[in-house]
Coordinates of C-alpha atoms and ligand atoms in Angstrom, one line a residue:
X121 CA 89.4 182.7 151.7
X122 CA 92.6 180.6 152.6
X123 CA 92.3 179.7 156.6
X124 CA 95.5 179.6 158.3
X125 CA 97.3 176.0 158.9
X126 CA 97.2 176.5 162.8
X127 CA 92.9 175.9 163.3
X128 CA 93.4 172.3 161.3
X129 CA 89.5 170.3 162.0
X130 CA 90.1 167.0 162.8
X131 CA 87.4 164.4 162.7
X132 CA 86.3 161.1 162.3
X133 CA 82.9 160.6 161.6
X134 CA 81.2 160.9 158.4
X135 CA 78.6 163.1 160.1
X136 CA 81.1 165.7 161.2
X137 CA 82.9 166.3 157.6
X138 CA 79.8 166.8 156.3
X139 CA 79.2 169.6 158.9
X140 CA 82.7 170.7 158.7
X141 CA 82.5 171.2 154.7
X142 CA 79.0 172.7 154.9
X143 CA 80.0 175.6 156.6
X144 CA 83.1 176.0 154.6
X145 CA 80.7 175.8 151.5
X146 CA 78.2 178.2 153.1
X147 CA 80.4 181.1 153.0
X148 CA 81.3 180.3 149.3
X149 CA 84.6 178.6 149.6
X150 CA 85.3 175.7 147.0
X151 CA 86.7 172.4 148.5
X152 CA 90.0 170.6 147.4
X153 CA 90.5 166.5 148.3
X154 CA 93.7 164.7 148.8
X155 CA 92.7 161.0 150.0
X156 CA 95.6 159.4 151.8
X157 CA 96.6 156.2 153.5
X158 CA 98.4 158.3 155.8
X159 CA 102.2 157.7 157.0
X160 CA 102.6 161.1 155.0
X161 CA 105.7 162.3 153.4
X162 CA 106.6 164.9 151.0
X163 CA 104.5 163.4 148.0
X164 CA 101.6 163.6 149.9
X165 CA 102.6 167.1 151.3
X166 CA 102.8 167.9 147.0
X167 CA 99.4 167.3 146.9
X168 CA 98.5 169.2 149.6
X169 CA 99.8 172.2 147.6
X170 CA 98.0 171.4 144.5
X171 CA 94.8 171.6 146.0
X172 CA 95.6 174.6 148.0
X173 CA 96.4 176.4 144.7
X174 CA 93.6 175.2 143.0
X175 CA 90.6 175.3 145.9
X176 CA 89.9 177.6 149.2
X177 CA 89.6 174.6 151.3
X178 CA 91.7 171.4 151.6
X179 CA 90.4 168.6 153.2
X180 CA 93.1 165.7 153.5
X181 CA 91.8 162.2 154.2
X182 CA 93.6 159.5 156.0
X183 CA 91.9 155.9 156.0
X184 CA 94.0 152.5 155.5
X185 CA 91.0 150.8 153.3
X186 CA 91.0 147.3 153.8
X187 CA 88.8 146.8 150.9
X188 CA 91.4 147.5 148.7
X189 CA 94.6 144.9 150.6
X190 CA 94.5 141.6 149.1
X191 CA 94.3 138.2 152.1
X192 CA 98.5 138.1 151.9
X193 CA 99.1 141.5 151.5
X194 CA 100.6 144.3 154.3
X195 CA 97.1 145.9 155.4
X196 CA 97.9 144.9 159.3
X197 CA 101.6 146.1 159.5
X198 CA 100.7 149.5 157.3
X199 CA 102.3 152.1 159.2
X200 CA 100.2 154.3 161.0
X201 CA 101.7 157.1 162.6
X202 CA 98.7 159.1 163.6
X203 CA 100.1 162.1 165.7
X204 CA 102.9 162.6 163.2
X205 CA 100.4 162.4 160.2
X206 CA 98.4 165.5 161.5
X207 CA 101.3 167.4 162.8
X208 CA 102.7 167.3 158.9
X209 CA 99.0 167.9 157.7
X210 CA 98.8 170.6 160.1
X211 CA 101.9 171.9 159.0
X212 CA 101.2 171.6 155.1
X213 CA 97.9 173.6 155.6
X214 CA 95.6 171.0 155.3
X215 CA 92.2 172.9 156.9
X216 CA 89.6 169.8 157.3
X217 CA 91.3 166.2 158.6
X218 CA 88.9 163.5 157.9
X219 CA 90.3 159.9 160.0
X220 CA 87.5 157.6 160.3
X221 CA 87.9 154.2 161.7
X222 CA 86.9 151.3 159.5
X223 CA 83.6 150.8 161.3
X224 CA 82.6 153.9 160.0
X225 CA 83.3 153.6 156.9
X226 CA 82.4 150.1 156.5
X227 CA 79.0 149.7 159.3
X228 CA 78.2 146.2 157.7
X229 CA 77.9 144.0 154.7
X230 CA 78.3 146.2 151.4
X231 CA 75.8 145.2 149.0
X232 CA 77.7 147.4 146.6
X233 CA 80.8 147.4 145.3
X234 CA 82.5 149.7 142.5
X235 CA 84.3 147.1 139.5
X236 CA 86.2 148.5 137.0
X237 CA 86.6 146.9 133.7
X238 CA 89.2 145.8 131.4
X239 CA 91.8 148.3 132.4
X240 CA 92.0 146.9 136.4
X241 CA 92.4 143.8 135.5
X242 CA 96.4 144.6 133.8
X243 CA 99.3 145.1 135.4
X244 CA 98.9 146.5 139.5
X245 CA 95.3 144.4 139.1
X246 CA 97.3 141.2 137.3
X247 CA 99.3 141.2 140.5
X248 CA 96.6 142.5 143.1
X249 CA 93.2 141.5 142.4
X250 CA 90.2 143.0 143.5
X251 CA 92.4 145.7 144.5
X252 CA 91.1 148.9 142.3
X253 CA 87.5 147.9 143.1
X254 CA 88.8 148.3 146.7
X255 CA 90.4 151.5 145.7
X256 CA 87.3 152.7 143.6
X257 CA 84.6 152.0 146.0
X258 CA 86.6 153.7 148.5
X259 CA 87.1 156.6 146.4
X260 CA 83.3 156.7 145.3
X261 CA 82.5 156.8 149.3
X262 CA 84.8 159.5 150.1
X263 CA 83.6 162.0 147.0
X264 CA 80.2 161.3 148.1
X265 CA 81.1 162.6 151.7
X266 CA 83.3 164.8 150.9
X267 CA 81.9 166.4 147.8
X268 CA 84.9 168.2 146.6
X269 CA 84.9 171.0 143.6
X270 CA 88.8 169.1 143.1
X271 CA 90.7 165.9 144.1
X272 CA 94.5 165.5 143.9
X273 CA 95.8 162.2 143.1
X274 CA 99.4 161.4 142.4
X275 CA 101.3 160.1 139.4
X276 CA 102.7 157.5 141.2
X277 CA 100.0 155.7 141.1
X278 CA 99.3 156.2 137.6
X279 CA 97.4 153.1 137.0
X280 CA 95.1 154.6 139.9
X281 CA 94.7 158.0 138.6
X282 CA 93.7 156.5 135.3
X283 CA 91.1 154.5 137.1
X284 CA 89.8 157.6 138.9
X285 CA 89.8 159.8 136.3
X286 CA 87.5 157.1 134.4
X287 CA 85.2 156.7 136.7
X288 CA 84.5 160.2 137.3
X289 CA 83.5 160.0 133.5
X290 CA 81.8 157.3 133.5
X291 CA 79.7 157.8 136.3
X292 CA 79.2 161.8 135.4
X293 CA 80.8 162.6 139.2
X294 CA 80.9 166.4 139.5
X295 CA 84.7 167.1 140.2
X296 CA 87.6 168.1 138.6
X297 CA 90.3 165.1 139.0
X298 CA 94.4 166.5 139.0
X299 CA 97.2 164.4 138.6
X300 CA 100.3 165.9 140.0
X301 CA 103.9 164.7 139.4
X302 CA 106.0 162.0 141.4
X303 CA 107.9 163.4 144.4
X304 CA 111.6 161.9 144.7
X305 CA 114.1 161.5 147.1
X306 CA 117.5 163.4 145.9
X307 CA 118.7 160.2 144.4
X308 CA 115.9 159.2 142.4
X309 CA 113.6 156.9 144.6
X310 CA 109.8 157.6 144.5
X311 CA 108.2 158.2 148.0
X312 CA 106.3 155.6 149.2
X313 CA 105.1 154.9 152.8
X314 CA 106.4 151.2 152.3
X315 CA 110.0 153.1 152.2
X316 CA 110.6 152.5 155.3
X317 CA 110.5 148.8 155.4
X318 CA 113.5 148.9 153.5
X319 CA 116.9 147.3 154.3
X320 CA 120.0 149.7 153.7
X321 CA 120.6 147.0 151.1
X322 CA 117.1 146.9 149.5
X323 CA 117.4 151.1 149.9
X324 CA 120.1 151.1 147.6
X325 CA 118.6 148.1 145.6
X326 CA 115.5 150.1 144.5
X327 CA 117.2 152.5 143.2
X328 CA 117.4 150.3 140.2
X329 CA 113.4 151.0 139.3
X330 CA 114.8 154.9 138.6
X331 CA 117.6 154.4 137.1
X332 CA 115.5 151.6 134.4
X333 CA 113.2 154.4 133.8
X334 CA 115.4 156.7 132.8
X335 CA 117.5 154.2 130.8
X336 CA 114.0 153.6 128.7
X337 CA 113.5 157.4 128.6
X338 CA 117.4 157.4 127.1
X339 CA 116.6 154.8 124.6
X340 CA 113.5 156.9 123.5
X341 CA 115.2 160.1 123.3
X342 CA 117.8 158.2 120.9
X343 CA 114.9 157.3 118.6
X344 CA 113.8 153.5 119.5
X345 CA 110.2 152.9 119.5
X346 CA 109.8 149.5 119.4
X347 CA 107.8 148.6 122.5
X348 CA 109.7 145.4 123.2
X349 CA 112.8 147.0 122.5
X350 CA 112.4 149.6 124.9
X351 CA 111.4 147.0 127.3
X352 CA 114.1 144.9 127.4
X353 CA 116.6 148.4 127.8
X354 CA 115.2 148.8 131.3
X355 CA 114.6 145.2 132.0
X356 CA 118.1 144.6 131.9
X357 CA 119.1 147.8 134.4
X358 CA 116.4 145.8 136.5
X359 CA 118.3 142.4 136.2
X360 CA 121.5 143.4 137.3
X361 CA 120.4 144.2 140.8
X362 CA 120.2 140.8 142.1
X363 CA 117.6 141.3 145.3
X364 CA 114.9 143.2 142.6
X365 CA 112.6 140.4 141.6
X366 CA 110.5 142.4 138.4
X367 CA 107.0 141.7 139.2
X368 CA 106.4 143.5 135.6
X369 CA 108.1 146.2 133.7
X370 CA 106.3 147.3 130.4
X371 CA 105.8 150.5 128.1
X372 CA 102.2 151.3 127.8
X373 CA 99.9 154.2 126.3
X374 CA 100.0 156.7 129.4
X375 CA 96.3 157.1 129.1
X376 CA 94.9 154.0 128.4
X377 CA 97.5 151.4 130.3
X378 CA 97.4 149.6 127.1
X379 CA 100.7 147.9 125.5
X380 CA 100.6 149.0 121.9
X381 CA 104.0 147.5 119.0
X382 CA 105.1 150.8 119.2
X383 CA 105.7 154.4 121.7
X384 CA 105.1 157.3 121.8
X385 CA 106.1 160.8 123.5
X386 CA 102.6 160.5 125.4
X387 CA 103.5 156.5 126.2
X388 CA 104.8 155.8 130.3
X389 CA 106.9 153.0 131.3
X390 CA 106.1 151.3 134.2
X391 CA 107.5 148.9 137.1
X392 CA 106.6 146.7 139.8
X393 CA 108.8 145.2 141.7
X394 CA 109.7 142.9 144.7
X395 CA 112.4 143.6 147.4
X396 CA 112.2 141.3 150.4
X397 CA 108.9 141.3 151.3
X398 CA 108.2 145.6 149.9
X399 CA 106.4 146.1 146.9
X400 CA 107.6 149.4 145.3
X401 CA 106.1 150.8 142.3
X402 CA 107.2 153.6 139.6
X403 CA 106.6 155.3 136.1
X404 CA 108.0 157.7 133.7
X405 CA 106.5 159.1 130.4
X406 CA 109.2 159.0 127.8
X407 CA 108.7 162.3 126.3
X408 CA 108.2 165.8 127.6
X409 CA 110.3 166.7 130.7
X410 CA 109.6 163.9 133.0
X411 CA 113.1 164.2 134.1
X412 CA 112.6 165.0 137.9
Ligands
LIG283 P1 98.7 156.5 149.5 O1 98.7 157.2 150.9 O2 99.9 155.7 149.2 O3 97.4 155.9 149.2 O4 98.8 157.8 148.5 C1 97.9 158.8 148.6 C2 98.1 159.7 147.4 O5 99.4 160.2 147.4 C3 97.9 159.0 146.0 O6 97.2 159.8 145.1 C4 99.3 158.7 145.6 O7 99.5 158.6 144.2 C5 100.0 160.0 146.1 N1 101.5 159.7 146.2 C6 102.1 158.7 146.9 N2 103.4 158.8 146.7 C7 103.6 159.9 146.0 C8 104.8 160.5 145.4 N3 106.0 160.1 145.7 N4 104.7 161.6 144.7 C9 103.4 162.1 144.4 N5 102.3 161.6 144.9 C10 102.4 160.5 145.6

């Protein structure tokens, strides 16, 4: 049964979503998870849909983990626009709204900690360390609360959604993980919370992580294969832009995050970048019809 998006829960203890789900679950409905940072926008909103289609419930979470921020990184000026937040989750249908403070979340000294291998410790992990066993734990706590039949994760964060989808493996979690497809502004940009830091000039500056994307996804459809080769195509759409400082920019297996000599339809290309003091983040696989 599919409640309407006016009678939105909202809580903020642990306690309470349990109670919230438990009734849901009583009268048979399965539960769909969309974990957030919250200041939402339309790829968030995507999600929302996904799990709609594919479960009766939707429970959205919104919790700025500090766990998963490195010491010089942007946990303290993360936007947090709470009233917009659950008007648009409202809005989108979301039917249980989890918000817990980080006292709740985190009462005292954790004595354990979720650590990925090999894979975390490339590219977004190269850059941000300790940051997907922030982002894993977290996850780990919130299926554990939440219990859902389905989580929605986006493929913006593909190195995330790998890392997810692993663990769930690995450590036998009963739940179907989706990934659902990047959500772009009309002229290409990905949507990110940390859009709105942007200068007009960085705005049109990061641009240039698109357009490098598709120029490897060009070169690809033309029949190079050449890792390297491919690299260097969108590495120099990158180096024209003079305020873009690449913090990497590489074509990996899509699946495995691994470089390998040579790509393949299933193989992504992915970007990190620097523009003032933003972080912005992309991927494209280079076959199929990733042409969004
Ligand atoms: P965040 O709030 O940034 O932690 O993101 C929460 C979820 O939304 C993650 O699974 C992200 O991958 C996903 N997400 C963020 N931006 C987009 C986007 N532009 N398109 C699709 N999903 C996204």
């Amino acid at each position: 049964m599919q409640s309407t998006a006016t009678d939105m829960i909202v809580v903020n203890t642990i306690a309470a979503v349990r109670e919230a789900v438990a009734k849901f679950r009583a009268s048979g409905s399965t539960i769909g998870f969309v974990p957030t940072m919250g200041a939402l926008h339309a790829g968030h909103i995507s999600l929302v849909k996904w799990s709609r289609r594919e479960a009766d419930v939707t429970v959205m979470s919104i919790f700025v983990n500090p766990l998963q921020f490195g010491p010089n990184e942007d946990l303290s000026r993360y936007p947090r626009p709470v009233e917009n937040d659950e008007a648009m989750a409202r809005e989108a249908g979301v039917d249980i709204l989890f918000r817990p403070e980080v006292k709740e979340m985190y009462p005292s000294e954790r004595e354990i900690t979720v650590t990925a291998a090999a894979v975390a410790e490339l590219w977004e992990g190269s850059s941000r360390p300790g940051h997907f066993d922030g982002v894993l734990t977290v996850v780990a706590k919130l299926f554990n609360i939440v219990q859902p039949d389905v989580a929605i994760f986006g493929r913006k964060d593909l190195q995330q959604a790998v890392l997810v989808q692993a663990m769930v493996h690995d450590l036998d979690m009963p739940l179907k993980v989706i990934v659902a497809p990047i959500v772009r502004e009309r002229d290409g940009l990905a949507l990110s919370s940390r859009n709105r830091y942007l200068s007009e000039t960085d705005r049109k500056a990061a641009l240039s992580l698109n357009r490098a994307l598709k120029e490897v996804r060009r070169a690809f459809a033309r029949g190079e294969r050449n890792t390297t080769a491919l690299e260097n195509a969108g590495l120099a759409v990158l180096e024209h832009e003079t305020p873009v400082k690449t913090d990497y920019f590489a074509v990996v297996n899509g699946s495995t995050l691994m470089r390998e000599r040579m790509a393949t339809e299933k193989s992504a290309a992915i970007v990190a970048v620097h523009l003032g003091s933003t972080r912005l983040i992309d991927n494209r696989f280079l076959g199929g019809d990733d042409e969004d």
